[in-house]
């Protein structure tokens, strides 16, 4: 800015309307942005995952580092969770009650999201072949094997996680289905136990310690 101070947060759209600055009609080549005292800002410690509603993500103003670049550092602070009041001003839920509710809902969503990815992760059989994971995959292979067996076939063609074809016996196909199904059930039970524990936890730290 004209006085050398950084105006923050600041977008290029805002910059175009800033007093004392003018831009060529054709725009500004990137190499000339520094001539207008416009510099890229790099993030430090930006949260990679969604943050619980019990916290707020904040940023320090951009600062010039020794390497000549501008950085803005992210940090997390506890959020203020006021009590919930009714129209008469009476407390319906205390701040602590709301924190517990928010923490449980967030952590359960986090567990379910992690499970949704892991539940369908490839499953490796005893021959080192990776098959698509998940309940649907197990049921599809089991059903295909049973239909082939009913039709009098002794082998069946299955597609692995990379879509490569494998001709396997009916017994081996059923074994693959059973292994995938067992893997799914194990992961399902882990997810259910985590949610069960979260629902019965009594403190925020306890809730936040329970993951998939």
mmCIF file with all atom_site columns, C-alpha atoms in Angstrom:
data_model
loop_
_atom_site.group_PDB
_atom_site.id
_atom_site.type_symbol
_atom_site.label_atom_id
_atom_site.label_alt_id
_atom_site.label_comp_id
_atom_site.label_asym_id
_atom_site.label_entity_id
_atom_site.label_seq_id
_atom_site.pdbx_PDB_ins_code
_atom_site.Cartn_x
_atom_site.Cartn_y
_atom_site.Cartn_z
_atom_site.occupancy
_atom_site.B_iso_or_equiv
_atom_site.pdbx_formal_charge
_atom_site.auth_seq_id
_atom_site.auth_comp_id
_atom_site.auth_asym_id
_atom_site.auth_atom_id
_atom_site.pdbx_PDB_model_num
ATOM 1   C CA . UNK A 1 1   ? 0.000   0.000   0.000   1.00 0.00 ? 1   UNK A CA 1
ATOM 2   C CA . UNK A 1 2   ? 1.042   3.603   -0.304  1.00 0.00 ? 2   UNK A CA 1
ATOM 3   C CA . UNK A 1 3   ? 2.300   3.793   3.303   1.00 0.00 ? 3   UNK A CA 1
ATOM 4   C CA . UNK A 1 4   ? 4.102   0.463   3.091   1.00 0.00 ? 4   UNK A CA 1
ATOM 5   C CA . UNK A 1 5   ? 1.591   -1.338  5.291   1.00 0.00 ? 5   UNK A CA 1
ATOM 6   C CA . UNK A 1 6   ? -0.084  -4.614  4.374   1.00 0.00 ? 6   UNK A CA 1
ATOM 7   C CA . UNK A 1 7   ? -3.834  -4.410  4.080   1.00 0.00 ? 7   UNK A CA 1
ATOM 8   C CA . UNK A 1 8   ? -5.310  -7.762  5.068   1.00 0.00 ? 8   UNK A CA 1
ATOM 9   C CA . UNK A 1 9   ? -7.262  -9.672  3.966   1.00 0.00 ? 9   UNK A CA 1
ATOM 10  C CA . UNK A 1 10  ? -6.832  -8.239  0.494   1.00 0.00 ? 10  UNK A CA 1
ATOM 11  C CA . UNK A 1 11  ? -7.827  -9.508  -2.933  1.00 0.00 ? 11  UNK A CA 1
ATOM 12  C CA . UNK A 1 12  ? -6.715  -8.391  -6.373  1.00 0.00 ? 12  UNK A CA 1
ATOM 13  C CA . UNK A 1 13  ? -10.252 -7.171  -6.984  1.00 0.00 ? 13  UNK A CA 1
ATOM 14  C CA . UNK A 1 14  ? -9.941  -4.897  -3.963  1.00 0.00 ? 14  UNK A CA 1
ATOM 15  C CA . UNK A 1 15  ? -6.476  -3.855  -5.041  1.00 0.00 ? 15  UNK A CA 1
ATOM 16  C CA . UNK A 1 16  ? -7.792  -2.540  -8.353  1.00 0.00 ? 16  UNK A CA 1
ATOM 17  C CA . UNK A 1 17  ? -10.023 -0.116  -6.441  1.00 0.00 ? 17  UNK A CA 1
ATOM 18  C CA . UNK A 1 18  ? -7.352  1.010   -4.004  1.00 0.00 ? 18  UNK A CA 1
ATOM 19  C CA . UNK A 1 19  ? -6.576  4.712   -3.928  1.00 0.00 ? 19  UNK A CA 1
ATOM 20  C CA . UNK A 1 20  ? -3.418  5.800   -5.644  1.00 0.00 ? 20  UNK A CA 1
ATOM 21  C CA . UNK A 1 21  ? -3.087  2.735   -7.854  1.00 0.00 ? 21  UNK A CA 1
ATOM 22  C CA . UNK A 1 22  ? -3.812  2.320   -11.533 1.00 0.00 ? 22  UNK A CA 1
ATOM 23  C CA . UNK A 1 23  ? -3.574  -0.723  -13.759 1.00 0.00 ? 23  UNK A CA 1
ATOM 24  C CA . UNK A 1 24  ? -2.928  -1.122  -17.476 1.00 0.00 ? 24  UNK A CA 1
ATOM 25  C CA . UNK A 1 25  ? -6.080  -1.944  -19.407 1.00 0.00 ? 25  UNK A CA 1
ATOM 26  C CA . UNK A 1 26  ? -4.515  -5.231  -20.509 1.00 0.00 ? 26  UNK A CA 1
ATOM 27  C CA . UNK A 1 27  ? -3.769  -6.315  -16.965 1.00 0.00 ? 27  UNK A CA 1
ATOM 28  C CA . UNK A 1 28  ? -0.487  -6.835  -15.165 1.00 0.00 ? 28  UNK A CA 1
ATOM 29  C CA . UNK A 1 29  ? 2.047   -9.491  -16.176 1.00 0.00 ? 29  UNK A CA 1
ATOM 30  C CA . UNK A 1 30  ? 2.915   -11.632 -13.169 1.00 0.00 ? 30  UNK A CA 1
ATOM 31  C CA . UNK A 1 31  ? 6.564   -10.611 -13.297 1.00 0.00 ? 31  UNK A CA 1
ATOM 32  C CA . UNK A 1 32  ? 5.549   -6.985  -12.756 1.00 0.00 ? 32  UNK A CA 1
ATOM 33  C CA . UNK A 1 33  ? 3.266   -7.530  -9.752  1.00 0.00 ? 33  UNK A CA 1
ATOM 34  C CA . UNK A 1 34  ? 6.058   -6.646  -7.365  1.00 0.00 ? 34  UNK A CA 1
ATOM 35  C CA . UNK A 1 35  ? 6.286   -3.241  -9.065  1.00 0.00 ? 35  UNK A CA 1
ATOM 36  C CA . UNK A 1 36  ? 2.830   -2.599  -7.606  1.00 0.00 ? 36  UNK A CA 1
ATOM 37  C CA . UNK A 1 37  ? 3.907   -3.945  -4.222  1.00 0.00 ? 37  UNK A CA 1
ATOM 38  C CA . UNK A 1 38  ? 1.808   -7.082  -4.765  1.00 0.00 ? 38  UNK A CA 1
ATOM 39  C CA . UNK A 1 39  ? 3.414   -10.258 -3.478  1.00 0.00 ? 39  UNK A CA 1
ATOM 40  C CA . UNK A 1 40  ? 2.272   -13.882 -3.252  1.00 0.00 ? 40  UNK A CA 1
ATOM 41  C CA . UNK A 1 41  ? 1.512   -15.029 0.276   1.00 0.00 ? 41  UNK A CA 1
ATOM 42  C CA . UNK A 1 42  ? 2.386   -18.557 1.373   1.00 0.00 ? 42  UNK A CA 1
ATOM 43  C CA . UNK A 1 43  ? 0.484   -20.446 4.057   1.00 0.00 ? 43  UNK A CA 1
ATOM 44  C CA . UNK A 1 44  ? 2.086   -21.937 7.155   1.00 0.00 ? 44  UNK A CA 1
ATOM 45  C CA . UNK A 1 45  ? 0.473   -24.592 9.364   1.00 0.00 ? 45  UNK A CA 1
ATOM 46  C CA . UNK A 1 46  ? -2.819  -24.485 7.463   1.00 0.00 ? 46  UNK A CA 1
ATOM 47  C CA . UNK A 1 47  ? -5.095  -27.250 8.867   1.00 0.00 ? 47  UNK A CA 1
ATOM 48  C CA . UNK A 1 48  ? -5.368  -30.085 6.377   1.00 0.00 ? 48  UNK A CA 1
ATOM 49  C CA . UNK A 1 49  ? -8.528  -31.519 7.889   1.00 0.00 ? 49  UNK A CA 1
ATOM 50  C CA . UNK A 1 50  ? -11.871 -30.018 8.799   1.00 0.00 ? 50  UNK A CA 1
ATOM 51  C CA . UNK A 1 51  ? -11.718 -28.367 12.208  1.00 0.00 ? 51  UNK A CA 1
ATOM 52  C CA . UNK A 1 52  ? -14.204 -29.099 14.968  1.00 0.00 ? 52  UNK A CA 1
ATOM 53  C CA . UNK A 1 53  ? -16.837 -26.397 15.639  1.00 0.00 ? 53  UNK A CA 1
ATOM 54  C CA . UNK A 1 54  ? -15.317 -26.158 19.112  1.00 0.00 ? 54  UNK A CA 1
ATOM 55  C CA . UNK A 1 55  ? -12.408 -24.294 17.547  1.00 0.00 ? 55  UNK A CA 1
ATOM 56  C CA . UNK A 1 56  ? -11.843 -21.418 15.151  1.00 0.00 ? 56  UNK A CA 1
ATOM 57  C CA . UNK A 1 57  ? -9.061  -21.179 12.593  1.00 0.00 ? 57  UNK A CA 1
ATOM 58  C CA . UNK A 1 58  ? -7.319  -17.817 12.473  1.00 0.00 ? 58  UNK A CA 1
ATOM 59  C CA . UNK A 1 59  ? -4.421  -16.354 10.528  1.00 0.00 ? 59  UNK A CA 1
ATOM 60  C CA . UNK A 1 60  ? -1.676  -13.982 11.507  1.00 0.00 ? 60  UNK A CA 1
ATOM 61  C CA . UNK A 1 61  ? -1.212  -11.068 9.081   1.00 0.00 ? 61  UNK A CA 1
ATOM 62  C CA . UNK A 1 62  ? 1.302   -11.836 6.314   1.00 0.00 ? 62  UNK A CA 1
ATOM 63  C CA . UNK A 1 63  ? 4.872   -11.201 7.397   1.00 0.00 ? 63  UNK A CA 1
ATOM 64  C CA . UNK A 1 64  ? 8.059   -10.886 5.387   1.00 0.00 ? 64  UNK A CA 1
ATOM 65  C CA . UNK A 1 65  ? 10.470  -13.734 6.137   1.00 0.00 ? 65  UNK A CA 1
ATOM 66  C CA . UNK A 1 66  ? 14.231  -13.941 5.777   1.00 0.00 ? 66  UNK A CA 1
ATOM 67  C CA . UNK A 1 67  ? 13.866  -15.717 2.429   1.00 0.00 ? 67  UNK A CA 1
ATOM 68  C CA . UNK A 1 68  ? 12.162  -12.637 0.982   1.00 0.00 ? 68  UNK A CA 1
ATOM 69  C CA . UNK A 1 69  ? 8.709   -14.247 0.841   1.00 0.00 ? 69  UNK A CA 1
ATOM 70  C CA . UNK A 1 70  ? 5.518   -13.311 2.664   1.00 0.00 ? 70  UNK A CA 1
ATOM 71  C CA . UNK A 1 71  ? 3.941   -15.932 4.903   1.00 0.00 ? 71  UNK A CA 1
ATOM 72  C CA . UNK A 1 72  ? 0.683   -16.078 6.845   1.00 0.00 ? 72  UNK A CA 1
ATOM 73  C CA . UNK A 1 73  ? 0.615   -18.513 9.729   1.00 0.00 ? 73  UNK A CA 1
ATOM 74  C CA . UNK A 1 74  ? -2.571  -20.326 10.696  1.00 0.00 ? 74  UNK A CA 1
ATOM 75  C CA . UNK A 1 75  ? -3.432  -21.029 14.308  1.00 0.00 ? 75  UNK A CA 1
ATOM 76  C CA . UNK A 1 76  ? -6.391  -22.535 16.142  1.00 0.00 ? 76  UNK A CA 1
ATOM 77  C CA . UNK A 1 77  ? -8.186  -21.147 19.173  1.00 0.00 ? 77  UNK A CA 1
ATOM 78  C CA . UNK A 1 78  ? -11.111 -22.448 21.224  1.00 0.00 ? 78  UNK A CA 1
ATOM 79  C CA . UNK A 1 79  ? -14.417 -21.098 19.965  1.00 0.00 ? 79  UNK A CA 1
ATOM 80  C CA . UNK A 1 80  ? -16.830 -19.324 22.246  1.00 0.00 ? 80  UNK A CA 1
ATOM 81  C CA . UNK A 1 81  ? -19.900 -21.531 22.612  1.00 0.00 ? 81  UNK A CA 1
ATOM 82  C CA . UNK A 1 82  ? -22.620 -19.569 24.429  1.00 0.00 ? 82  UNK A CA 1
ATOM 83  C CA . UNK A 1 83  ? -25.533 -21.281 26.149  1.00 0.00 ? 83  UNK A CA 1
ATOM 84  C CA . UNK A 1 84  ? -28.717 -21.819 24.160  1.00 0.00 ? 84  UNK A CA 1
ATOM 85  C CA . UNK A 1 85  ? -31.583 -19.690 25.441  1.00 0.00 ? 85  UNK A CA 1
ATOM 86  C CA . UNK A 1 86  ? -35.290 -19.850 24.761  1.00 0.00 ? 86  UNK A CA 1
ATOM 87  C CA . UNK A 1 87  ? -37.454 -16.832 23.954  1.00 0.00 ? 87  UNK A CA 1
ATOM 88  C CA . UNK A 1 88  ? -37.902 -16.115 27.645  1.00 0.00 ? 88  UNK A CA 1
ATOM 89  C CA . UNK A 1 89  ? -34.156 -16.019 28.171  1.00 0.00 ? 89  UNK A CA 1
ATOM 90  C CA . UNK A 1 90  ? -34.028 -19.260 30.102  1.00 0.00 ? 90  UNK A CA 1
ATOM 91  C CA . UNK A 1 91  ? -31.148 -21.651 29.486  1.00 0.00 ? 91  UNK A CA 1
ATOM 92  C CA . UNK A 1 92  ? -32.139 -24.597 27.315  1.00 0.00 ? 92  UNK A CA 1
ATOM 93  C CA . UNK A 1 93  ? -28.616 -25.962 26.958  1.00 0.00 ? 93  UNK A CA 1
ATOM 94  C CA . UNK A 1 94  ? -25.561 -24.844 28.878  1.00 0.00 ? 94  UNK A CA 1
ATOM 95  C CA . UNK A 1 95  ? -22.329 -24.021 27.113  1.00 0.00 ? 95  UNK A CA 1
ATOM 96  C CA . UNK A 1 96  ? -20.787 -27.297 28.299  1.00 0.00 ? 96  UNK A CA 1
ATOM 97  C CA . UNK A 1 97  ? -23.776 -29.300 27.095  1.00 0.00 ? 97  UNK A CA 1
ATOM 98  C CA . UNK A 1 98  ? -23.551 -27.718 23.661  1.00 0.00 ? 98  UNK A CA 1
ATOM 99  C CA . UNK A 1 99  ? -19.806 -28.353 23.504  1.00 0.00 ? 99  UNK A CA 1
ATOM 100 C CA . UNK A 1 100 ? -20.382 -32.035 24.229  1.00 0.00 ? 100 UNK A CA 1
ATOM 101 C CA . UNK A 1 101 ? -23.101 -32.220 21.591  1.00 0.00 ? 101 UNK A CA 1
ATOM 102 C CA . UNK A 1 102 ? -20.997 -30.484 18.943  1.00 0.00 ? 102 UNK A CA 1
ATOM 103 C CA . UNK A 1 103 ? -17.922 -32.552 19.786  1.00 0.00 ? 103 UNK A CA 1
ATOM 104 C CA . UNK A 1 104 ? -19.851 -35.818 19.533  1.00 0.00 ? 104 UNK A CA 1
ATOM 105 C CA . UNK A 1 105 ? -21.476 -34.929 16.221  1.00 0.00 ? 105 UNK A CA 1
ATOM 106 C CA . UNK A 1 106 ? -18.154 -33.826 14.729  1.00 0.00 ? 106 UNK A CA 1
ATOM 107 C CA . UNK A 1 107 ? -16.228 -36.864 15.944  1.00 0.00 ? 107 UNK A CA 1
ATOM 108 C CA . UNK A 1 108 ? -18.898 -39.297 14.739  1.00 0.00 ? 108 UNK A CA 1
ATOM 109 C CA . UNK A 1 109 ? -18.827 -37.678 11.296  1.00 0.00 ? 109 UNK A CA 1
ATOM 110 C CA . UNK A 1 110 ? -15.039 -37.955 11.327  1.00 0.00 ? 110 UNK A CA 1
ATOM 111 C CA . UNK A 1 111 ? -15.218 -41.660 12.194  1.00 0.00 ? 111 UNK A CA 1
ATOM 112 C CA . UNK A 1 112 ? -17.796 -42.339 9.503   1.00 0.00 ? 112 UNK A CA 1
ATOM 113 C CA . UNK A 1 113 ? -15.758 -40.508 6.867   1.00 0.00 ? 113 UNK A CA 1
ATOM 114 C CA . UNK A 1 114 ? -12.610 -42.478 7.696   1.00 0.00 ? 114 UNK A CA 1
ATOM 115 C CA . UNK A 1 115 ? -14.559 -45.727 7.690   1.00 0.00 ? 115 UNK A CA 1
ATOM 116 C CA . UNK A 1 116 ? -16.188 -44.962 4.335   1.00 0.00 ? 116 UNK A CA 1
ATOM 117 C CA . UNK A 1 117 ? -12.741 -44.783 2.732   1.00 0.00 ? 117 UNK A CA 1
ATOM 118 C CA . UNK A 1 118 ? -11.217 -47.745 4.550   1.00 0.00 ? 118 UNK A CA 1
ATOM 119 C CA . UNK A 1 119 ? -14.220 -50.044 4.139   1.00 0.00 ? 119 UNK A CA 1
ATOM 120 C CA . UNK A 1 120 ? -13.725 -50.229 0.361   1.00 0.00 ? 120 UNK A CA 1
ATOM 121 C CA . UNK A 1 121 ? -9.923  -50.325 0.393   1.00 0.00 ? 121 UNK A CA 1
ATOM 122 C CA . UNK A 1 122 ? -8.433  -53.214 -1.630  1.00 0.00 ? 122 UNK A CA 1
ATOM 123 C CA . UNK A 1 123 ? -8.090  -56.568 0.120   1.00 0.00 ? 123 UNK A CA 1
ATOM 124 C CA . UNK A 1 124 ? -5.079  -58.754 -0.662  1.00 0.00 ? 124 UNK A CA 1
ATOM 125 C CA . UNK A 1 125 ? -5.651  -62.511 -0.812  1.00 0.00 ? 125 UNK A CA 1
ATOM 126 C CA . UNK A 1 126 ? -3.155  -65.291 -0.040  1.00 0.00 ? 126 UNK A CA 1
ATOM 127 C CA . UNK A 1 127 ? -1.857  -65.145 -3.620  1.00 0.00 ? 127 UNK A CA 1
ATOM 128 C CA . UNK A 1 128 ? -1.032  -61.456 -3.373  1.00 0.00 ? 128 UNK A CA 1
ATOM 129 C CA . UNK A 1 129 ? -3.921  -60.351 -5.592  1.00 0.00 ? 129 UNK A CA 1
ATOM 130 C CA . UNK A 1 130 ? -5.707  -57.155 -4.597  1.00 0.00 ? 130 UNK A CA 1
ATOM 131 C CA . UNK A 1 131 ? -9.488  -57.292 -4.818  1.00 0.00 ? 131 UNK A CA 1
ATOM 132 C CA . UNK A 1 132 ? -11.968 -54.463 -4.421  1.00 0.00 ? 132 UNK A CA 1
ATOM 133 C CA . UNK A 1 133 ? -12.955 -54.215 -0.793  1.00 0.00 ? 133 UNK A CA 1
ATOM 134 C CA . UNK A 1 134 ? -16.323 -53.630 0.804   1.00 0.00 ? 134 UNK A CA 1
ATOM 135 C CA . UNK A 1 135 ? -19.580 -55.423 1.442   1.00 0.00 ? 135 UNK A CA 1
ATOM 136 C CA . UNK A 1 136 ? -20.873 -54.926 -2.104  1.00 0.00 ? 136 UNK A CA 1
ATOM 137 C CA . UNK A 1 137 ? -17.736 -56.495 -3.581  1.00 0.00 ? 137 UNK A CA 1
ATOM 138 C CA . UNK A 1 138 ? -17.972 -59.521 -1.297  1.00 0.00 ? 138 UNK A CA 1
ATOM 139 C CA . UNK A 1 139 ? -21.636 -60.056 -2.110  1.00 0.00 ? 139 UNK A CA 1
ATOM 140 C CA . UNK A 1 140 ? -21.056 -59.626 -5.851  1.00 0.00 ? 140 UNK A CA 1
ATOM 141 C CA . UNK A 1 141 ? -18.274 -62.225 -5.949  1.00 0.00 ? 141 UNK A CA 1
ATOM 142 C CA . UNK A 1 142 ? -20.193 -64.636 -3.730  1.00 0.00 ? 142 UNK A CA 1
ATOM 143 C CA . UNK A 1 143 ? -23.309 -64.273 -5.875  1.00 0.00 ? 143 UNK A CA 1
ATOM 144 C CA . UNK A 1 144 ? -21.375 -64.754 -9.114  1.00 0.00 ? 144 UNK A CA 1
ATOM 145 C CA . UNK A 1 145 ? -19.667 -67.859 -7.736  1.00 0.00 ? 145 UNK A CA 1
ATOM 146 C CA . UNK A 1 146 ? -22.962 -69.382 -6.617  1.00 0.00 ? 146 UNK A CA 1
ATOM 147 C CA . UNK A 1 147 ? -24.602 -68.709 -9.989  1.00 0.00 ? 147 UNK A CA 1
ATOM 148 C CA . UNK A 1 148 ? -21.648 -70.237 -11.824 1.00 0.00 ? 148 UNK A CA 1
ATOM 149 C CA . UNK A 1 149 ? -21.753 -73.276 -9.553  1.00 0.00 ? 149 UNK A CA 1
ATOM 150 C CA . UNK A 1 150 ? -25.489 -73.664 -10.102 1.00 0.00 ? 150 UNK A CA 1
ATOM 151 C CA . UNK A 1 151 ? -24.855 -73.574 -13.859 1.00 0.00 ? 151 UNK A CA 1
ATOM 152 C CA . UNK A 1 152 ? -22.381 -76.420 -13.542 1.00 0.00 ? 152 UNK A CA 1
ATOM 153 C CA . UNK A 1 153 ? -19.237 -74.356 -14.089 1.00 0.00 ? 153 UNK A CA 1
ATOM 154 C CA . UNK A 1 154 ? -16.035 -75.230 -12.255 1.00 0.00 ? 154 UNK A CA 1
ATOM 155 C CA . UNK A 1 155 ? -14.289 -71.883 -12.775 1.00 0.00 ? 155 UNK A CA 1
ATOM 156 C CA . UNK A 1 156 ? -15.236 -68.234 -12.942 1.00 0.00 ? 156 UNK A CA 1
ATOM 157 C CA . UNK A 1 157 ? -13.553 -65.072 -14.193 1.00 0.00 ? 157 UNK A CA 1
ATOM 158 C CA . UNK A 1 158 ? -13.120 -62.341 -11.594 1.00 0.00 ? 158 UNK A CA 1
ATOM 159 C CA . UNK A 1 159 ? -11.723 -58.835 -11.970 1.00 0.00 ? 159 UNK A CA 1
ATOM 160 C CA . UNK A 1 160 ? -9.292  -57.565 -9.367  1.00 0.00 ? 160 UNK A CA 1
ATOM 161 C CA . UNK A 1 161 ? -8.939  -54.018 -8.042  1.00 0.00 ? 161 UNK A CA 1
ATOM 162 C CA . UNK A 1 162 ? -6.926  -53.069 -11.136 1.00 0.00 ? 162 UNK A CA 1
ATOM 163 C CA . UNK A 1 163 ? -9.582  -54.657 -13.409 1.00 0.00 ? 163 UNK A CA 1
ATOM 164 C CA . UNK A 1 164 ? -7.239  -57.464 -14.466 1.00 0.00 ? 164 UNK A CA 1
ATOM 165 C CA . UNK A 1 165 ? -9.017  -60.761 -15.214 1.00 0.00 ? 165 UNK A CA 1
ATOM 166 C CA . UNK A 1 166 ? -8.359  -63.911 -13.175 1.00 0.00 ? 166 UNK A CA 1
ATOM 167 C CA . UNK A 1 167 ? -9.799  -67.348 -13.875 1.00 0.00 ? 167 UNK A CA 1
ATOM 168 C CA . UNK A 1 168 ? -10.324 -69.014 -10.502 1.00 0.00 ? 168 UNK A CA 1
ATOM 169 C CA . UNK A 1 169 ? -12.120 -72.075 -9.208  1.00 0.00 ? 169 UNK A CA 1
ATOM 170 C CA . UNK A 1 170 ? -15.537 -71.734 -7.628  1.00 0.00 ? 170 UNK A CA 1
ATOM 171 C CA . UNK A 1 171 ? -14.027 -72.626 -4.265  1.00 0.00 ? 171 UNK A CA 1
ATOM 172 C CA . UNK A 1 172 ? -11.335 -69.968 -4.623  1.00 0.00 ? 172 UNK A CA 1
ATOM 173 C CA . UNK A 1 173 ? -13.928 -67.388 -5.657  1.00 0.00 ? 173 UNK A CA 1
ATOM 174 C CA . UNK A 1 174 ? -15.943 -68.150 -2.530  1.00 0.00 ? 174 UNK A CA 1
ATOM 175 C CA . UNK A 1 175 ? -12.776 -67.882 -0.456  1.00 0.00 ? 175 UNK A CA 1
ATOM 176 C CA . UNK A 1 176 ? -12.047 -64.464 -1.944  1.00 0.00 ? 176 UNK A CA 1
ATOM 177 C CA . UNK A 1 177 ? -15.601 -63.343 -1.172  1.00 0.00 ? 177 UNK A CA 1
ATOM 178 C CA . UNK A 1 178 ? -15.278 -64.629 2.385   1.00 0.00 ? 178 UNK A CA 1
ATOM 179 C CA . UNK A 1 179 ? -11.983 -62.811 2.901   1.00 0.00 ? 179 UNK A CA 1
ATOM 180 C CA . UNK A 1 180 ? -13.373 -59.536 1.583   1.00 0.00 ? 180 UNK A CA 1
ATOM 181 C CA . UNK A 1 181 ? -16.496 -59.988 3.683   1.00 0.00 ? 181 UNK A CA 1
ATOM 182 C CA . UNK A 1 182 ? -14.431 -60.697 6.785   1.00 0.00 ? 182 UNK A CA 1
ATOM 183 C CA . UNK A 1 183 ? -12.317 -57.609 6.186   1.00 0.00 ? 183 UNK A CA 1
ATOM 184 C CA . UNK A 1 184 ? -15.461 -55.518 5.805   1.00 0.00 ? 184 UNK A CA 1
ATOM 185 C CA . UNK A 1 185 ? -17.023 -56.909 8.980   1.00 0.00 ? 185 UNK A CA 1
ATOM 186 C CA . UNK A 1 186 ? -13.874 -56.215 10.989  1.00 0.00 ? 186 UNK A CA 1
ATOM 187 C CA . UNK A 1 187 ? -13.819 -52.595 9.853   1.00 0.00 ? 187 UNK A CA 1
ATOM 188 C CA . UNK A 1 188 ? -17.568 -52.230 10.389  1.00 0.00 ? 188 UNK A CA 1
ATOM 189 C CA . UNK A 1 189 ? -17.229 -53.392 13.991  1.00 0.00 ? 189 UNK A CA 1
ATOM 190 C CA . UNK A 1 190 ? -14.373 -50.943 14.621  1.00 0.00 ? 190 UNK A CA 1
ATOM 191 C CA . UNK A 1 191 ? -16.532 -48.110 13.286  1.00 0.00 ? 191 UNK A CA 1
ATOM 192 C CA . UNK A 1 192 ? -19.564 -49.110 15.331  1.00 0.00 ? 192 UNK A CA 1
ATOM 193 C CA . UNK A 1 193 ? -17.528 -49.452 18.529  1.00 0.00 ? 193 UNK A CA 1
ATOM 194 C CA . UNK A 1 194 ? -15.995 -46.015 18.018  1.00 0.00 ? 194 UNK A CA 1
ATOM 195 C CA . UNK A 1 195 ? -19.425 -44.420 17.580  1.00 0.00 ? 195 UNK A CA 1
ATOM 196 C CA . UNK A 1 196 ? -20.736 -46.336 20.599  1.00 0.00 ? 196 UNK A CA 1
ATOM 197 C CA . UNK A 1 197 ? -17.864 -45.025 22.732  1.00 0.00 ? 197 UNK A CA 1
ATOM 198 C CA . UNK A 1 198 ? -18.282 -41.451 21.472  1.00 0.00 ? 198 UNK A CA 1
ATOM 199 C CA . UNK A 1 199 ? -21.992 -41.426 22.270  1.00 0.00 ? 199 UNK A CA 1
ATOM 200 C CA . UNK A 1 200 ? -21.243 -42.447 25.851  1.00 0.00 ? 200 UNK A CA 1
ATOM 201 C CA . UNK A 1 201 ? -18.221 -40.237 26.457  1.00 0.00 ? 201 UNK A CA 1
ATOM 202 C CA . UNK A 1 202 ? -18.668 -37.544 29.097  1.00 0.00 ? 202 UNK A CA 1
ATOM 203 C CA . UNK A 1 203 ? -15.895 -35.059 28.360  1.00 0.00 ? 203 UNK A CA 1
ATOM 204 C CA . UNK A 1 204 ? -14.625 -33.290 25.244  1.00 0.00 ? 204 UNK A CA 1
ATOM 205 C CA . UNK A 1 205 ? -11.046 -34.637 25.594  1.00 0.00 ? 205 UNK A CA 1
ATOM 206 C CA . UNK A 1 206 ? -12.440 -38.161 25.859  1.00 0.00 ? 206 UNK A CA 1
ATOM 207 C CA . UNK A 1 207 ? -14.555 -37.636 22.748  1.00 0.00 ? 207 UNK A CA 1
ATOM 208 C CA . UNK A 1 208 ? -11.663 -36.190 20.755  1.00 0.00 ? 208 UNK A CA 1
ATOM 209 C CA . UNK A 1 209 ? -9.459  -39.164 21.630  1.00 0.00 ? 209 UNK A CA 1
ATOM 210 C CA . UNK A 1 210 ? -11.800 -41.657 19.939  1.00 0.00 ? 210 UNK A CA 1
ATOM 211 C CA . UNK A 1 211 ? -11.043 -42.232 16.284  1.00 0.00 ? 211 UNK A CA 1
ATOM 212 C CA . UNK A 1 212 ? -11.669 -44.868 13.669  1.00 0.00 ? 212 UNK A CA 1
#
